[in-house]
Amino acid sequence: MVLNSLFNKIFGFLVSWNPLWALIIISLILTFIVTIIYKLFTNQKEMKNLKDELTAIQKELKGSKENPKQAIEIQKRLMEKNMKYMMKSVKPMLITFIPLIIILGWLKTTYQDIQLPLGWIWVYLISSLIFSIVLRKLLKIY
């Protein structure tokens, strides 16, 4: 397959390494690329403002436990803000989704027969999650 040979050229030097470390490094590279795309295709000031508003509304909701009608209204506002925040995140997700699915196919082909402590997909997912959290904090992405 054409894409397999392309990914073998890009990541081929890692395939000969220890499979666990190769997957972790590939995960870091892909997570870094996805994080940069997310930062470039979202308005970070607007995302920060929305996140701050969500936090303030959540605090307001916690303080309104005695008044159910007020809590429902606050929940409604919270849902609206949350939906707005999610909609702003869709564009970078659409840009990265198909390429990541294709690369995951290559990873499966490359690592499915190799014994790893958790299996290749879990190693990728766990390391990706950790790298994503760290990179978002370092790059101040909201």
PDB file of C-alpha atoms in Angstrom:
ATOM      1  CA  MET A   1       0.000   0.000   0.000  1.00  0.00           C
ATOM      2  CA  VAL A   2       1.274   3.471  -0.910  1.00  0.00           C
ATOM      3  CA  LEU A   3       0.539   5.002   2.489  1.00  0.00           C
ATOM      4  CA  ASN A   4       2.300   2.174   4.327  1.00  0.00           C
ATOM      5  CA  SER A   5       5.489   2.836   2.389  1.00  0.00           C
ATOM      6  CA  LEU A   6       5.135   6.581   3.046  1.00  0.00           C
ATOM      7  CA  PHE A   7       4.743   6.038   6.805  1.00  0.00           C
ATOM      8  CA  ASN A   8       7.587   3.515   6.759  1.00  0.00           C
ATOM      9  CA  LYS A   9       9.799   6.231   5.252  1.00  0.00           C
ATOM     10  CA  ILE A  10       8.682   8.808   7.806  1.00  0.00           C
ATOM     11  CA  PHE A  11       8.701   6.608  10.908  1.00  0.00           C
ATOM     12  CA  GLY A  12      10.839   3.735   9.606  1.00  0.00           C
ATOM     13  CA  PHE A  13      13.837   4.533  11.774  1.00  0.00           C
ATOM     14  CA  LEU A  14      11.605   4.119  14.854  1.00  0.00           C
ATOM     15  CA  VAL A  15      10.232   0.738  13.782  1.00  0.00           C
ATOM     16  CA  SER A  16      13.624  -0.879  14.322  1.00  0.00           C
ATOM     17  CA  TRP A  17      13.726   0.416  17.922  1.00  0.00           C
ATOM     18  CA  ASN A  18      12.137  -1.171  20.942  1.00  0.00           C
ATOM     19  CA  PRO A  19       8.406  -1.262  19.958  1.00  0.00           C
ATOM     20  CA  LEU A  20       7.245   0.285  23.230  1.00  0.00           C
ATOM     21  CA  TRP A  21       9.568   3.285  22.911  1.00  0.00           C
ATOM     22  CA  ALA A  22       8.853   3.612  19.188  1.00  0.00           C
ATOM     23  CA  LEU A  23       5.104   3.817  19.859  1.00  0.00           C
ATOM     24  CA  ILE A  24       5.619   6.347  22.625  1.00  0.00           C
ATOM     25  CA  ILE A  25       7.766   8.568  20.384  1.00  0.00           C
ATOM     26  CA  ILE A  26       5.317   8.245  17.472  1.00  0.00           C
ATOM     27  CA  SER A  27       2.552   9.181  19.897  1.00  0.00           C
ATOM     28  CA  LEU A  28       4.514  12.249  21.007  1.00  0.00           C
ATOM     29  CA  ILE A  29       5.122  13.354  17.403  1.00  0.00           C
ATOM     30  CA  LEU A  30       1.487  12.916  16.366  1.00  0.00           C
ATOM     31  CA  THR A  31       0.144  14.541  19.521  1.00  0.00           C
ATOM     32  CA  PHE A  32       2.450  17.510  19.019  1.00  0.00           C
ATOM     33  CA  ILE A  33       1.227  17.951  15.423  1.00  0.00           C
ATOM     34  CA  VAL A  34      -2.436  17.688  16.458  1.00  0.00           C
ATOM     35  CA  THR A  35      -1.899  20.146  19.317  1.00  0.00           C
ATOM     36  CA  ILE A  36      -0.238  22.702  17.035  1.00  0.00           C
ATOM     37  CA  ILE A  37      -3.072  22.356  14.497  1.00  0.00           C
ATOM     38  CA  TYR A  38      -5.587  22.872  17.304  1.00  0.00           C
ATOM     39  CA  LYS A  39      -3.776  26.003  18.442  1.00  0.00           C
ATOM     40  CA  LEU A  40      -3.551  27.411  14.903  1.00  0.00           C
ATOM     41  CA  PHE A  41      -7.196  26.785  14.023  1.00  0.00           C
ATOM     42  CA  THR A  42      -8.814  28.080  17.202  1.00  0.00           C
ATOM     43  CA  ASN A  43      -8.991  31.576  18.573  1.00  0.00           C
ATOM     44  CA  GLN A  44      -7.192  31.030  21.873  1.00  0.00           C
ATOM     45  CA  LYS A  45      -8.389  34.284  23.448  1.00  0.00           C
ATOM     46  CA  GLU A  46     -11.985  33.359  22.729  1.00  0.00           C
ATOM     47  CA  MET A  47     -11.449  29.796  23.969  1.00  0.00           C
ATOM     48  CA  LYS A  48      -9.928  31.104  27.221  1.00  0.00           C
ATOM     49  CA  ASN A  49     -12.826  33.505  27.712  1.00  0.00           C
ATOM     50  CA  LEU A  50     -15.348  30.709  27.128  1.00  0.00           C
ATOM     51  CA  LYS A  51     -13.506  28.419  29.530  1.00  0.00           C
ATOM     52  CA  ASP A  52     -13.418  31.147  32.189  1.00  0.00           C
ATOM     53  CA  GLU A  53     -17.152  31.762  31.708  1.00  0.00           C
ATOM     54  CA  LEU A  54     -17.820  28.022  32.029  1.00  0.00           C
ATOM     55  CA  THR A  55     -15.870  27.915  35.280  1.00  0.00           C
ATOM     56  CA  ALA A  56     -17.782  30.910  36.653  1.00  0.00           C
ATOM     57  CA  ILE A  57     -21.148  29.394  35.713  1.00  0.00           C
ATOM     58  CA  GLN A  58     -20.165  26.067  37.314  1.00  0.00           C
ATOM     59  CA  LYS A  59     -19.334  27.882  40.567  1.00  0.00           C
ATOM     60  CA  GLU A  60     -22.654  29.717  40.338  1.00  0.00           C
ATOM     61  CA  LEU A  61     -24.430  26.378  39.825  1.00  0.00           C
ATOM     62  CA  LYS A  62     -22.795  24.900  42.946  1.00  0.00           C
ATOM     63  CA  GLY A  63     -24.086  27.855  44.960  1.00  0.00           C
ATOM     64  CA  SER A  64     -27.668  27.427  43.793  1.00  0.00           C
ATOM     65  CA  LYS A  65     -28.380  23.950  45.148  1.00  0.00           C
ATOM     66  CA  GLU A  66     -31.159  25.250  47.447  1.00  0.00           C
ATOM     67  CA  ASN A  67     -33.097  26.854  44.578  1.00  0.00           C
ATOM     68  CA  PRO A  68     -33.984  24.225  41.906  1.00  0.00           C
ATOM     69  CA  LYS A  69     -35.531  26.713  39.445  1.00  0.00           C
ATOM     70  CA  GLN A  70     -32.446  28.913  39.551  1.00  0.00           C
ATOM     71  CA  ALA A  71     -30.237  25.822  39.175  1.00  0.00           C
ATOM     72  CA  ILE A  72     -32.150  24.807  36.016  1.00  0.00           C
ATOM     73  CA  GLU A  73     -31.636  28.255  34.497  1.00  0.00           C
ATOM     74  CA  ILE A  74     -27.946  28.198  35.357  1.00  0.00           C
ATOM     75  CA  GLN A  75     -27.635  24.693  33.885  1.00  0.00           C
ATOM     76  CA  LYS A  76     -29.244  25.951  30.695  1.00  0.00           C
ATOM     77  CA  ARG A  77     -26.664  28.761  30.431  1.00  0.00           C
ATOM     78  CA  LEU A  78     -23.904  26.273  31.188  1.00  0.00           C
ATOM     79  CA  MET A  79     -25.076  23.970  28.385  1.00  0.00           C
ATOM     80  CA  GLU A  80     -25.219  26.867  25.903  1.00  0.00           C
ATOM     81  CA  LYS A  81     -21.684  28.010  26.735  1.00  0.00           C
ATOM     82  CA  ASN A  82     -20.414  24.447  26.656  1.00  0.00           C
ATOM     83  CA  MET A  83     -21.968  23.905  23.211  1.00  0.00           C
ATOM     84  CA  LYS A  84     -20.351  27.109  21.955  1.00  0.00           C
ATOM     85  CA  TYR A  85     -16.975  25.934  23.295  1.00  0.00           C
ATOM     86  CA  MET A  86     -17.390  22.531  21.646  1.00  0.00           C
ATOM     87  CA  MET A  87     -18.344  24.067  18.290  1.00  0.00           C
ATOM     88  CA  LYS A  88     -15.134  26.110  18.298  1.00  0.00           C
ATOM     89  CA  SER A  89     -13.181  22.866  18.730  1.00  0.00           C
ATOM     90  CA  VAL A  90     -14.754  21.051  15.778  1.00  0.00           C
ATOM     91  CA  LYS A  91     -12.686  22.600  12.962  1.00  0.00           C
ATOM     92  CA  PRO A  92      -9.265  21.358  14.144  1.00  0.00           C
ATOM     93  CA  MET A  93     -10.808  17.978  14.950  1.00  0.00           C
ATOM     94  CA  LEU A  94     -12.105  17.654  11.385  1.00  0.00           C
ATOM     95  CA  ILE A  95      -8.696  18.595   9.979  1.00  0.00           C
ATOM     96  CA  THR A  96      -6.849  15.947  11.999  1.00  0.00           C
ATOM     97  CA  PHE A  97      -9.405  13.120  12.120  1.00  0.00           C
ATOM     98  CA  ILE A  98      -8.867  11.424   8.726  1.00  0.00           C
ATOM     99  CA  PRO A  99      -5.046  11.603   8.776  1.00  0.00           C
ATOM    100  CA  LEU A 100      -4.998  10.145  12.298  1.00  0.00           C
ATOM    101  CA  ILE A 101      -7.315   7.290  11.292  1.00  0.00           C
ATOM    102  CA  ILE A 102      -5.009   6.473   8.374  1.00  0.00           C
ATOM    103  CA  ILE A 103      -1.929   6.584  10.611  1.00  0.00           C
ATOM    104  CA  LEU A 104      -3.662   4.375  13.200  1.00  0.00           C
ATOM    105  CA  GLY A 105      -4.217   1.853  10.401  1.00  0.00           C
ATOM    106  CA  TRP A 106      -0.494   1.881   9.671  1.00  0.00           C
ATOM    107  CA  LEU A 107       0.300   1.507  13.387  1.00  0.00           C
ATOM    108  CA  LYS A 108      -2.022  -1.482  13.580  1.00  0.00           C
ATOM    109  CA  THR A 109      -0.377  -3.105  10.569  1.00  0.00           C
ATOM    110  CA  THR A 110       3.072  -2.438  11.991  1.00  0.00           C
ATOM    111  CA  TYR A 111       2.532  -3.327  15.662  1.00  0.00           C
ATOM    112  CA  GLN A 112      -0.408  -5.755  15.879  1.00  0.00           C
ATOM    113  CA  ASP A 113       1.774  -8.879  16.027  1.00  0.00           C
ATOM    114  CA  ILE A 114       4.238  -7.444  18.536  1.00  0.00           C
ATOM    115  CA  GLN A 115       3.730  -8.285  22.199  1.00  0.00           C
ATOM    116  CA  LEU A 116       3.442  -5.179  24.341  1.00  0.00           C
ATOM    117  CA  PRO A 117       2.326  -4.908  27.985  1.00  0.00           C
ATOM    118  CA  LEU A 118      -1.078  -3.415  27.091  1.00  0.00           C
ATOM    119  CA  GLY A 119      -1.268  -3.860  23.335  1.00  0.00           C
ATOM    120  CA  TRP A 120      -0.250  -1.267  20.773  1.00  0.00           C
ATOM    121  CA  ILE A 121      -3.517   0.711  20.853  1.00  0.00           C
ATOM    122  CA  TRP A 122      -3.466   1.159  24.636  1.00  0.00           C
ATOM    123  CA  VAL A 123       0.175   2.208  24.630  1.00  0.00           C
ATOM    124  CA  TYR A 124      -0.639   4.766  21.930  1.00  0.00           C
ATOM    125  CA  LEU A 125      -3.799   6.062  23.645  1.00  0.00           C
ATOM    126  CA  ILE A 126      -2.320   6.376  27.134  1.00  0.00           C
ATOM    127  CA  SER A 127       0.878   8.053  25.965  1.00  0.00           C
ATOM    128  CA  SER A 128      -1.126  10.329  23.654  1.00  0.00           C
ATOM    129  CA  LEU A 129      -3.368  11.402  26.507  1.00  0.00           C
ATOM    130  CA  ILE A 130      -0.416  12.176  28.760  1.00  0.00           C
ATOM    131  CA  PHE A 131       1.442  14.083  26.033  1.00  0.00           C
ATOM    132  CA  SER A 132      -1.691  16.025  25.127  1.00  0.00           C
ATOM    133  CA  ILE A 133      -2.212  17.199  28.708  1.00  0.00           C
ATOM    134  CA  VAL A 134       1.447  18.231  29.065  1.00  0.00           C
ATOM    135  CA  LEU A 135       1.650  19.961  25.668  1.00  0.00           C
ATOM    136  CA  ARG A 136      -1.595  21.875  26.235  1.00  0.00           C
ATOM    137  CA  LYS A 137      -0.270  23.152  29.564  1.00  0.00           C
ATOM    138  CA  LEU A 138       3.125  24.101  28.110  1.00  0.00           C
ATOM    139  CA  LEU A 139       1.673  25.788  25.007  1.00  0.00           C
ATOM    140  CA  LYS A 140      -1.202  27.406  26.962  1.00  0.00           C
ATOM    141  CA  ILE A 141      -3.941  25.923  24.835  1.00  0.00           C
ATOM    142  CA  TYR A 142      -7.520  26.232  26.094  1.00  0.00           C
TER     143      TYR A 142
END
